[in-house]
C-alpha positions as semicolon CSV with decimal commas, in nm:
position;residue;x (nm);y (nm);z (nm)
1;M;24,564;12,836;15,067
2;N;24,404;12,675;15,312
3;I;24,228;13,015;15,531
4;A;24,072;13,013;15,867
5;Y;23,821;13,296;15,944
6;L;23,722;13,315;16,239
7;T;23,440;13,589;16,320
8;S;23,182;13,739;16,568
9;E;22,937;13,799;16,292
10;Y;22,845;13,578;15,977
11;R;22,560;13,651;15,822
12;D;22,289;13,315;15,709
13;F;22,125;13,401;15,450
14;R;21,907;13,124;15,537
15;I;21,775;13,310;15,839
16;K;21,518;13,551;15,696
17;K;21,393;13,692;16,046
18;G;21,629;13,854;16,321
19;D;21,941;13,746;16,115
20;K;22,076;14,153;16,166
21;Y;22,485;14,048;16,105
22;T;22,631;14,272;15,859
23;Y;22,804;14,041;15,540
24;I;23,084;14,210;15,473
25;S;23,255;13,890;15,546
26;N;23,040;13,715;15,366
27;S;23,198;13,868;15,079
28;F;23,548;13,807;15,140
29;C;23,536;13,426;15,197
30;R;23,321;13,422;14,888
31;E;23,558;13,586;14,690
32;W;23,885;13,404;14,855
33;V;23,703;13,065;14,775
34;Q;23,664;13,234;14,415
35;Q;23,983;13,276;14,366
36;G;24,075;12,950;14,461
37;H;24,186;12,917;14,812
38;N;23,979;12,651;15,060
39;V;23,818;12,871;15,314
40;I;23,656;12,773;15,693
41;V;23,457;13,006;15,867
42;I;23,403;12,983;16,255
43;H;23,156;13,134;16,342
44;N;23,164;13,233;16,703
45;A;22,836;13,320;16,789
46;S;22,701;13,523;17,075
47;C;22,446;13,315;17,273
48;F;22,268;13,465;17,554
49;P;22,026;13,280;17,787
50;K;21,680;13,198;17,614
51;V;21,458;13,493;17,754
52;V;21,699;13,768;17,626
53;Y;21,586;13,678;17,227
54;N;21,222;13,713;17,410
55;V;21,246;14,069;17,488
56;P;20,981;14,338;17,313
57;Q;21,127;14,517;16,950
58;F;21,121;14,818;17,100
59;I;21,376;14,775;17,345
60;K;21,548;14,554;17,086
61;R;21,519;14,871;16,868
62;V;21,668;15,142;17,129
63;Y;21,944;14,908;17,251
64;E;22,101;14,854;16,879
65;V;22,061;15,267;16,812
66;K;22,247;15,341;17,213
67;S;22,510;15,037;17,153
68;G;22,575;14,967;16,787
69;S;22,531;14,616;16,818
70;T;22,251;14,391;16,680
71;W;21,997;14,197;16,880
72;G;22,007;13,853;16,642
73;S;21,752;13,611;16,715
74;F;21,799;13,257;16,869
75;D;21,771;13,109;16,554
76;A;22,116;13,298;16,474
77;V;22,358;13,174;16,714
78;K;22,238;12,797;16,784
79;R;22,535;12,556;16,640
80;D;22,466;12,508;16,266
81;K;22,715;12,384;15,984
82;Y;22,594;12,493;15,615
83;C;22,776;12,598;15,280
84;D;22,714;12,951;15,215
85;Q;22,806;12,939;14,869
86;G;23,162;12,695;14,807
87;V;23,228;12,858;15,157
88;T;23,231;12,611;15,507
89;V;23,047;12,822;15,784
90;Y;23,043;12,643;16,084
91;R;22,875;12,834;16,433
92;L;22,943;12,751;16,680
93;P;22,726;12,978;17,013
94;M;22,996;13,126;17,323
95;K;22,733;13,170;17,587
96;K;22,739;13,442;17,796
97;L;22,565;13,618;18,057
98;I;22,625;14,007;17,992
99;P;22,651;14,145;17,640
100;H;23,012;14,326;17,560
101;K;23,179;14,096;17,818
102;S;23,445;13,910;17,783
103;P;23,416;13,467;17,763
104;S;23,546;13,320;18,045
105;K;23,905;13,128;18,054
106;R;23,652;12,753;18,059
107;R;23,417;12,919;17,803
108;L;23,754;12,996;17,553
109;D;23,902;12,640;17,614
110;V;23,588;12,452;17,487
111;Q;23,577;12,657;17,178
112;T;23,922;12,640;17,103
113;S;23,903;12,251;17,128
114;S;23,563;12,276;16,956
115;I;23,810;12,510;16,696
116;R;24,092;12,238;16,669
117;R;23,827;11,938;16,652
118;I;23,641;12,098;16,318
119;L;23,956;12,142;16,174
120;D;24,109;11,864;16,221
121;D;23,831;11,644;16,153
122;N;23,838;11,805;15,786
123;Q;24,185;11,751;15,779
124;F;24,227;12,137;15,724
125;V;24,553;12,282;15,815
126;P;24,508;12,667;15,814
127;D;24,796;12,845;15,686
128;V;24,619;13,141;15,780
129;I;24,417;13,216;16,069
130;I;24,236;13,548;15,996
131;G;24,028;13,728;16,300
132;Q;23,720;13,946;16,292
133;W;23,656;14,169;16,610
134;A;23,912;14,123;16,833
135;S;23,638;13,978;17,170
136;P;23,703;13,700;17,125
137;Q;23,925;13,624;16,867
138;I;24,246;13,771;16,975
139;E;24,267;13,519;17,234
140;L;24,126;13,235;17,011
141;I;24,406;13,333;16,734
142;Y;24,638;13,364;17,079
143;R;24,584;13,026;17,144
144;L;24,534;12,834;16,794
145;K;24,825;12,982;16,599
146;D;25,087;12,788;16,809
147;I;24,880;12,487;16,753
148;Y;24,880;12,556;16,364
149;K;25,189;12,714;16,313
150;C;25,051;12,968;16,095
151;R;25,036;13,294;15,975
152;T;24,739;13,569;16,151
153;S;24,607;13,865;16,102
154;V;24,285;14,045;16,306
155;V;24,133;14,315;16,140
156;L;23,939;14,574;16,437
157;H;23,644;14,752;16,420
158;G;23,565;15,026;16,682
159;K;23,769;15,288;16,839
160;G;24,073;15,301;17,165
161;Y;24,270;15,015;16,943
């Protein structure tokens, strides 16, 4: 089975400092590869103006405690392609000015085109598209499901869904 996995958080173990993402997505995807599935991860990494990443550490800690979110490093949001124990990962930055705000329609259009180009370049037709976190995965999956005519699933976190 071909699985396209879209997420806002995917831990890059090559980055030792500043990548505080959880590794649960890595675990799921590695397990699927061990079971014989083909997996491509699209890490839709929120990317803010570079000055944001130079904020003093104590301010970052206060933000993380109050928001429950992580404050990654600029290296953890740069465009990249790498392999994580058999899982092909594409990190695609999604430029945003304000944390926790939905991306603009234009940004979603650009991201959808980038994802489509990656899948097509790899001749990868997903049998299922799985998303983790509501934003921006739900909107991206909505756009991609009609293109690839496949099943979809979204894992939601938090309250109020």
